[in-house]
Amino acid sequence: MRQAIPFALSKEKSFFDSLGDWMGDMLYDELPEKGLECRDEQIFMAYQIEKVLREKSVLFAEAGVGTGKTIAYLLPAISYARYTGRPALIACADETLIDQLVKDGGDIHKLQQYLDLNIDVRLAKSRDQYLCLKRFEEAEKFHDGEYIDDIVETIPDGVFGQGTLSLYGQRSDYPNVSDADWQKVNYNSIQQCSVCDLRNRCGQTLHRADYRQATDLIICSQDFLMEHIATKESREREGQLALLPEVSMIVLDEGHLLEYAAQKAMTYKVQDYTIVKLLDMLMVDGLREKTLYTMEKLQDGHELFFDQLRDDVIESDEDRKRINKSPLLLKLGQKVIDTVESLLEEFVFESEMYVIPEYELRMVEEFLEQYEAAMRIFIAQGDAVDWLEETDGEETLVIMPRLITEVLEEKLFSKKIPYVFSSATLSINKDFSYIANSLGINKFQSFSVSSPFEYEEVMKIQLHKVAQEEKLSSVEKLLQDDEKTLILFKSKQAMQKFKGQLAEELRADVAFEGDRELSSLIRDFQADEIKVLCSYHLWEGLDLPEESLTRVIIFDLPFPPNDPLFDAKRSFATDAFEEVDLPFMLLRLQQGMGRLIRTSKDHGDIHILLNEEEYKHKEKIQPIFAVEATEV
């Protein structure tokens, strides 16, 4: 049901003029009377957003930590949603930050409380953030572990019998389940939901139906927004609803990360054993001999292709490994494509004989169609970017078909709606060209306002010049006290290496991303049950006020990896270091340092460990420091 605009409209004023008056009343009078600080930077940002709503344009809103960015965009977004009759979409950096935005005591909760405003806000999470009943049934048969019992207890009675069907099945509902165990039971891309007999009782389906009824706000991750963009046309061709409904505007919180979400969504993934396992599942009694032979031929051909792929990989320490495509690899790839085409023809006959259950057959057919499309791009030797990586414990060939700037320009920013990028770090010294060019945005508005905090009084930055092999011992010395510490790593690989070498006597107080669901780790850290939190994702968006966090350690300067994806970006640059590597590192470093001081009551130290090579960039990083750094 459509809700009333939170202010009166009149014939004498446009909606936007009335919105401006109302926001002034709220930000200058109403909210300060309730205890929120009146900040000029926040008010300026709110009115810049109001201007973008009028013009339906793109805004890069760079506002320092403590500005109150969330309230600055919530007030106009809620009003505009009610005016247009379509919800505003807020796309956060990742799934963890979604829960933080709607937590008790957060800005949405405060607005509801202070303004007596009933805000209809609903969460739309990525598909892999939901339990898959089909995969869970399989896990119950073949796996043991406490996580199975934890999940069973949360499934409503109405799923498998009589009873009500409440919302269930989100990743955050299972805080004690590790990432590795969750990946055994969550949705993955080979599931064929459209013909699943459990679809109408699935937690994901229930959540999708729920957020489609939102009138004010839908909050999702940027990964899910880009998944929606990538699948919208194909889902509509198949008679399915798009993952997200039409919205009135899009706010991209921590918007500098959108490029990486887009890259993730616009890729094909071919895993080593998935196709072998899927075809094994279809080898049932009653299959025609020709079909069975073709399936076995495809399994053998796929295994030969992956064996050669491993031989053609260029060994490196990076997660994404380059591939030197040999003529034999390309020949094996073409043979696989030919076999897939033959097998899909055989499946046409098998579908009329009803030997294979429809769900399994449709799932494999769709998988094979995507597999064939990916392999065609791979062997075409065009402008695609591809690499080999490990995903969910399996070797995975990843293929990105074209530069995402073209995709974003065509499928996202072509809509005539307002877009607001909100972050403390969108520019390099007030220059927004890096992020605009990386997203394919040609016309935009922008502004940059600094943080209102007196950093000199509450924060110290210390630079440690130390050999790479001595960084571990430097951190161990720092951890001898009881300071609440966040350690940030440039990659999962770097964090895992640190974890493997950390002294045993320190491990009891240290938690690592991936040990279990991340938002539950953050809650325990804030509750002082954990002294040290190690992460490679939490460079942005994490809010831990006052004594919850008093020290941040930057283990390495967060330069981008030397992998095929960034090599492709570097190939388009005149000066790859100045145009790609350095801006990426500086933006990420600013974000990481911004985790420490989030409110006027926060305080603490930042320690940046620099090896000999990193120390050469000292002059490059110093201009982004909020206070003068000292060397120790």
mmCIF file with all atom_site columns, N, CA and C in Angstrom, residues 543-584:
data_model
loop_
_atom_site.group_PDB
_atom_site.id
_atom_site.type_symbol
_atom_site.label_atom_id
_atom_site.label_alt_id
_atom_site.label_comp_id
_atom_site.label_asym_id
_atom_site.label_entity_id
_atom_site.label_seq_id
_atom_site.pdbx_PDB_ins_code
_atom_site.Cartn_x
_atom_site.Cartn_y
_atom_site.Cartn_z
_atom_site.occupancy
_atom_site.B_iso_or_equiv
_atom_site.pdbx_formal_charge
_atom_site.auth_seq_id
_atom_site.auth_comp_id
_atom_site.auth_asym_id
_atom_site.auth_atom_id
_atom_site.pdbx_PDB_model_num
ATOM 1   N N  . ASP A 1 543 ? 31.386 -0.097  10.801  1.00 0.00 ? 543 ASP A N  1
ATOM 2   C CA . ASP A 1 543 ? 31.218 0.925   11.833  1.00 0.00 ? 543 ASP A CA 1
ATOM 3   C C  . ASP A 1 543 ? 31.307 0.287   13.210  1.00 0.00 ? 543 ASP A C  1
ATOM 4   N N  . LEU A 1 544 ? 32.398 0.546   13.931  1.00 0.00 ? 544 LEU A N  1
ATOM 5   C CA . LEU A 1 544 ? 32.584 0.028   15.282  1.00 0.00 ? 544 LEU A CA 1
ATOM 6   C C  . LEU A 1 544 ? 32.956 1.202   16.178  1.00 0.00 ? 544 LEU A C  1
ATOM 7   N N  . PRO A 1 545 ? 31.985 1.801   16.856  1.00 0.00 ? 545 PRO A N  1
ATOM 8   C CA . PRO A 1 545 ? 32.221 3.053   17.575  1.00 0.00 ? 545 PRO A CA 1
ATOM 9   C C  . PRO A 1 545 ? 32.962 2.890   18.891  1.00 0.00 ? 545 PRO A C  1
ATOM 10  N N  . GLU A 1 546 ? 33.568 3.992   19.305  1.00 0.00 ? 546 GLU A N  1
ATOM 11  C CA . GLU A 1 546 ? 34.198 4.159   20.611  1.00 0.00 ? 546 GLU A CA 1
ATOM 12  C C  . GLU A 1 546 ? 35.187 3.036   20.916  1.00 0.00 ? 546 GLU A C  1
ATOM 13  N N  . GLU A 1 547 ? 35.031 2.331   22.058  1.00 0.00 ? 547 GLU A N  1
ATOM 14  C CA . GLU A 1 547 ? 36.017 1.341   22.480  1.00 0.00 ? 547 GLU A CA 1
ATOM 15  C C  . GLU A 1 547 ? 35.920 0.030   21.711  1.00 0.00 ? 547 GLU A C  1
ATOM 16  N N  . SER A 1 548 ? 34.935 -0.090  20.813  1.00 0.00 ? 548 SER A N  1
ATOM 17  C CA . SER A 1 548 ? 34.805 -1.314  20.019  1.00 0.00 ? 548 SER A CA 1
ATOM 18  C C  . SER A 1 548 ? 35.980 -1.510  19.075  1.00 0.00 ? 548 SER A C  1
ATOM 19  N N  . LEU A 1 549 ? 36.619 -0.414  18.681  1.00 0.00 ? 549 LEU A N  1
ATOM 20  C CA . LEU A 1 549 ? 37.780 -0.495  17.798  1.00 0.00 ? 549 LEU A CA 1
ATOM 21  C C  . LEU A 1 549 ? 38.704 0.682   18.104  1.00 0.00 ? 549 LEU A C  1
ATOM 22  N N  . THR A 1 550 ? 39.922 0.383   18.528  1.00 0.00 ? 550 THR A N  1
ATOM 23  C CA . THR A 1 550 ? 40.867 1.457   18.868  1.00 0.00 ? 550 THR A CA 1
ATOM 24  C C  . THR A 1 550 ? 42.180 1.335   18.101  1.00 0.00 ? 550 THR A C  1
ATOM 25  N N  . ARG A 1 551 ? 42.301 0.315   17.234  1.00 0.00 ? 551 ARG A N  1
ATOM 26  C CA . ARG A 1 551 ? 43.537 0.190   16.454  1.00 0.00 ? 551 ARG A CA 1
ATOM 27  C C  . ARG A 1 551 ? 43.240 -0.507  15.128  1.00 0.00 ? 551 ARG A C  1
ATOM 28  N N  . VAL A 1 552 ? 43.803 0.033   14.070  1.00 0.00 ? 552 VAL A N  1
ATOM 29  C CA . VAL A 1 552 ? 43.736 -0.588  12.747  1.00 0.00 ? 552 VAL A CA 1
ATOM 30  C C  . VAL A 1 552 ? 45.157 -0.837  12.278  1.00 0.00 ? 552 VAL A C  1
ATOM 31  N N  . ILE A 1 553 ? 45.429 -2.053  11.831  1.00 0.00 ? 553 ILE A N  1
ATOM 32  C CA . ILE A 1 553 ? 46.732 -2.406  11.279  1.00 0.00 ? 553 ILE A CA 1
ATOM 33  C C  . ILE A 1 553 ? 46.563 -2.718  9.797   1.00 0.00 ? 553 ILE A C  1
ATOM 34  N N  . ILE A 1 554 ? 47.277 -1.987  8.956   1.00 0.00 ? 554 ILE A N  1
ATOM 35  C CA . ILE A 1 554 ? 47.293 -2.244  7.513   1.00 0.00 ? 554 ILE A CA 1
ATOM 36  C C  . ILE A 1 554 ? 48.508 -3.126  7.246   1.00 0.00 ? 554 ILE A C  1
ATOM 37  N N  . PHE A 1 555 ? 48.303 -4.387  6.954   1.00 0.00 ? 555 PHE A N  1
ATOM 38  C CA . PHE A 1 555 ? 49.410 -5.333  6.841   1.00 0.00 ? 555 PHE A CA 1
ATOM 39  C C  . PHE A 1 555 ? 50.236 -5.104  5.574   1.00 0.00 ? 555 PHE A C  1
ATOM 40  N N  . ASP A 1 556 ? 49.570 -4.792  4.470   1.00 0.00 ? 556 ASP A N  1
ATOM 41  C CA . ASP A 1 556 ? 50.244 -4.487  3.202   1.00 0.00 ? 556 ASP A CA 1
ATOM 42  C C  . ASP A 1 556 ? 49.527 -3.319  2.543   1.00 0.00 ? 556 ASP A C  1
ATOM 43  N N  . LEU A 1 557 ? 50.232 -2.531  1.753   1.00 0.00 ? 557 LEU A N  1
ATOM 44  C CA . LEU A 1 557 ? 49.541 -1.544  0.922   1.00 0.00 ? 557 LEU A CA 1
ATOM 45  C C  . LEU A 1 557 ? 48.655 -2.308  -0.068  1.00 0.00 ? 557 LEU A C  1
ATOM 46  N N  . PRO A 1 558 ? 47.378 -1.929  -0.175  1.00 0.00 ? 558 PRO A N  1
ATOM 47  C CA . PRO A 1 558 ? 46.429 -2.738  -0.963  1.00 0.00 ? 558 PRO A CA 1
ATOM 48  C C  . PRO A 1 558 ? 46.476 -2.463  -2.463  1.00 0.00 ? 558 PRO A C  1
ATOM 49  N N  . PHE A 1 559 ? 47.644 -2.686  -3.059  1.00 0.00 ? 559 PHE A N  1
ATOM 50  C CA . PHE A 1 559 ? 47.743 -2.592  -4.514  1.00 0.00 ? 559 PHE A CA 1
ATOM 51  C C  . PHE A 1 559 ? 46.927 -3.707  -5.157  1.00 0.00 ? 559 PHE A C  1
ATOM 52  N N  . PRO A 1 560 ? 46.408 -3.472  -6.357  1.00 0.00 ? 560 PRO A N  1
ATOM 53  C CA . PRO A 1 560 ? 45.664 -4.552  -7.039  1.00 0.00 ? 560 PRO A CA 1
ATOM 54  C C  . PRO A 1 560 ? 46.607 -5.673  -7.425  1.00 0.00 ? 560 PRO A C  1
ATOM 55  N N  . PRO A 1 561 ? 46.099 -6.886  -7.591  1.00 0.00 ? 561 PRO A N  1
ATOM 56  C CA . PRO A 1 561 ? 46.964 -8.022  -7.927  1.00 0.00 ? 561 PRO A CA 1
ATOM 57  C C  . PRO A 1 561 ? 47.472 -7.940  -9.368  1.00 0.00 ? 561 PRO A C  1
ATOM 58  N N  . ASN A 1 562 ? 48.562 -8.643  -9.623  1.00 0.00 ? 562 ASN A N  1
ATOM 59  C CA . ASN A 1 562 ? 49.070 -8.764  -10.994 1.00 0.00 ? 562 ASN A CA 1
ATOM 60  C C  . ASN A 1 562 ? 48.407 -9.971  -11.639 1.00 0.00 ? 562 ASN A C  1
ATOM 61  N N  . ASP A 1 563 ? 47.139 -9.787  -11.974 1.00 0.00 ? 563 ASP A N  1
ATOM 62  C CA . ASP A 1 563 ? 46.383 -10.907 -12.528 1.00 0.00 ? 563 ASP A CA 1
ATOM 63  C C  . ASP A 1 563 ? 45.768 -10.508 -13.865 1.00 0.00 ? 563 ASP A C  1
ATOM 64  N N  . PRO A 1 564 ? 45.144 -11.442 -14.574 1.00 0.00 ? 564 PRO A N  1
ATOM 65  C CA . PRO A 1 564 ? 44.622 -11.146 -15.914 1.00 0.00 ? 564 PRO A CA 1
ATOM 66  C C  . PRO A 1 564 ? 43.595 -10.022 -15.940 1.00 0.00 ? 564 PRO A C  1
ATOM 67  N N  . LEU A 1 565 ? 42.769 -9.911  -14.907 1.00 0.00 ? 565 LEU A N  1
ATOM 68  C CA . LEU A 1 565 ? 41.734 -8.887  -14.902 1.00 0.00 ? 565 LEU A CA 1
ATOM 69  C C  . LEU A 1 565 ? 42.347 -7.499  -14.856 1.00 0.00 ? 565 LEU A C  1
ATOM 70  N N  . PHE A 1 566 ? 43.254 -7.278  -13.937 1.00 0.00 ? 566 PHE A N  1
ATOM 71  C CA . PHE A 1 566 ? 43.882 -5.958  -13.853 1.00 0.00 ? 566 PHE A CA 1
ATOM 72  C C  . PHE A 1 566 ? 44.876 -5.737  -14.986 1.00 0.00 ? 566 PHE A C  1
ATOM 73  N N  . ASP A 1 567 ? 45.460 -6.808  -15.506 1.00 0.00 ? 567 ASP A N  1
ATOM 74  C CA . ASP A 1 567 ? 46.318 -6.652  -16.682 1.00 0.00 ? 567 ASP A CA 1
ATOM 75  C C  . ASP A 1 567 ? 45.524 -6.098  -17.865 1.00 0.00 ? 567 ASP A C  1
ATOM 76  N N  . ALA A 1 568 ? 44.261 -6.541  -17.994 1.00 0.00 ? 568 ALA A N  1
ATOM 77  C CA . ALA A 1 568 ? 43.417 -6.026  -19.075 1.00 0.00 ? 568 ALA A CA 1
ATOM 78  C C  . ALA A 1 568 ? 43.180 -4.532  -18.908 1.00 0.00 ? 568 ALA A C  1
ATOM 79  N N  . LYS A 1 569 ? 42.938 -4.091  -17.671 1.00 0.00 ? 569 LYS A N  1
ATOM 80  C CA . LYS A 1 569 ? 42.752 -2.665  -17.421 1.00 0.00 ? 569 LYS A CA 1
ATOM 81  C C  . LYS A 1 569 ? 44.049 -1.902  -17.694 1.00 0.00 ? 569 LYS A C  1
ATOM 82  N N  . ARG A 1 570 ? 45.168 -2.498  -17.278 1.00 0.00 ? 570 ARG A N  1
ATOM 83  C CA . ARG A 1 570 ? 46.448 -1.826  -17.492 1.00 0.00 ? 570 ARG A CA 1
ATOM 84  C C  . ARG A 1 570 ? 46.751 -1.663  -18.984 1.00 0.00 ? 570 ARG A C  1
ATOM 85  N N  . SER A 1 571 ? 46.295 -2.624  -19.789 1.00 0.00 ? 571 SER A N  1
ATOM 86  C CA . SER A 1 571 ? 46.594 -2.575  -21.219 1.00 0.00 ? 571 SER A CA 1
ATOM 87  C C  . SER A 1 571 ? 45.936 -1.389  -21.911 1.00 0.00 ? 571 SER A C  1
ATOM 88  N N  . PHE A 1 572 ? 44.871 -0.821  -21.301 1.00 0.00 ? 572 PHE A N  1
ATOM 89  C CA . PHE A 1 572 ? 44.194 0.327   -21.891 1.00 0.00 ? 572 PHE A CA 1
ATOM 90  C C  . PHE A 1 572 ? 44.752 1.654   -21.367 1.00 0.00 ? 572 PHE A C  1
ATOM 91  N N  . ALA A 1 573 ? 45.716 1.595   -20.462 1.00 0.00 ? 573 ALA A N  1
ATOM 92  C CA . ALA A 1 573 ? 46.245 2.811   -19.842 1.00 0.00 ? 573 ALA A CA 1
ATOM 93  C C  . ALA A 1 573 ? 47.537 3.255   -20.508 1.00 0.00 ? 573 ALA A C  1
ATOM 94  N N  . THR A 1 574 ? 47.750 4.543   -20.528 1.00 0.00 ? 574 THR A N  1
ATOM 95  C CA . THR A 1 574 ? 49.015 5.090   -21.026 1.00 0.00 ? 574 THR A CA 1
ATOM 96  C C  . THR A 1 574 ? 50.127 4.842   -20.018 1.00 0.00 ? 574 THR A C  1
ATOM 97  N N  . ASP A 1 575 ? 49.824 5.086   -18.742 1.00 0.00 ? 575 ASP A N  1
ATOM 98  C CA . ASP A 1 575 ? 50.739 4.823   -17.637 1.00 0.00 ? 575 ASP A CA 1
ATOM 99  C C  . ASP A 1 575 ? 49.990 3.944   -16.637 1.00 0.00 ? 575 ASP A C  1
ATOM 100 N N  . ALA A 1 576 ? 50.210 2.646   -16.712 1.00 0.00 ? 576 ALA A N  1
ATOM 101 C CA . ALA A 1 576 ? 49.417 1.697   -15.934 1.00 0.00 ? 576 ALA A CA 1
ATOM 102 C C  . ALA A 1 576 ? 49.520 1.946   -14.438 1.00 0.00 ? 576 ALA A C  1
ATOM 103 N N  . PHE A 1 577 ? 50.696 2.251   -13.949 1.00 0.00 ? 577 PHE A N  1
ATOM 104 C CA . PHE A 1 577 ? 50.844 2.463   -12.505 1.00 0.00 ? 577 PHE A CA 1
ATOM 105 C C  . PHE A 1 577 ? 50.071 3.693   -12.049 1.00 0.00 ? 577 PHE A C  1
ATOM 106 N N  . GLU A 1 578 ? 50.204 4.787   -12.747 1.00 0.00 ? 578 GLU A N  1
ATOM 107 C CA . GLU A 1 578 ? 49.559 6.045   -12.353 1.00 0.00 ? 578 GLU A CA 1
ATOM 108 C C  . GLU A 1 578 ? 48.056 6.015   -12.589 1.00 0.00 ? 578 GLU A C  1
ATOM 109 N N  . GLU A 1 579 ? 47.604 5.276   -13.592 1.00 0.00 ? 579 GLU A N  1
ATOM 110 C CA . GLU A 1 579 ? 46.194 5.306   -13.960 1.00 0.00 ? 579 GLU A CA 1
ATOM 111 C C  . GLU A 1 579 ? 45.386 4.152   -13.383 1.00 0.00 ? 579 GLU A C  1
ATOM 112 N N  . VAL A 1 580 ? 46.036 3.063   -12.995 1.00 0.00 ? 580 VAL A N  1
ATOM 113 C CA . VAL A 1 580 ? 45.314 1.890   -12.488 1.00 0.00 ? 580 VAL A CA 1
ATOM 114 C C  . VAL A 1 580 ? 45.770 1.524   -11.076 1.00 0.00 ? 580 VAL A C  1
ATOM 115 N N  . ASP A 1 581 ? 47.034 1.150   -10.922 1.00 0.00 ? 581 ASP A N  1
ATOM 116 C CA . ASP A 1 581 ? 47.513 0.600   -9.651  1.00 0.00 ? 581 ASP A CA 1
ATOM 117 C C  . ASP A 1 581 ? 47.475 1.612   -8.515  1.00 0.00 ? 581 ASP A C  1
ATOM 118 N N  . LEU A 1 582 ? 48.026 2.789   -8.741  1.00 0.00 ? 582 LEU A N  1
ATOM 119 C CA . LEU A 1 582 ? 48.106 3.787   -7.669  1.00 0.00 ? 582 LEU A CA 1
ATOM 120 C C  . LEU A 1 582 ? 46.730 4.292   -7.237  1.00 0.00 ? 582 LEU A C  1
ATOM 121 N N  . PRO A 1 583 ? 45.851 4.684   -8.159  1.00 0.00 ? 583 PRO A N  1
ATOM 122 C CA . PRO A 1 583 ? 44.509 5.121   -7.709  1.00 0.00 ? 583 PRO A CA 1
ATOM 123 C C  . PRO A 1 583 ? 43.753 4.043   -6.945  1.00 0.00 ? 583 PRO A C  1
ATOM 124 N N  . PHE A 1 584 ? 43.828 2.795   -7.412  1.00 0.00 ? 584 PHE A N  1
ATOM 125 C CA . PHE A 1 584 ? 43.162 1.696   -6.709  1.00 0.00 ? 584 PHE A CA 1
ATOM 126 C C  . PHE A 1 584 ? 43.680 1.591   -5.281  1.00 0.00 ? 584 PHE A C  1
#
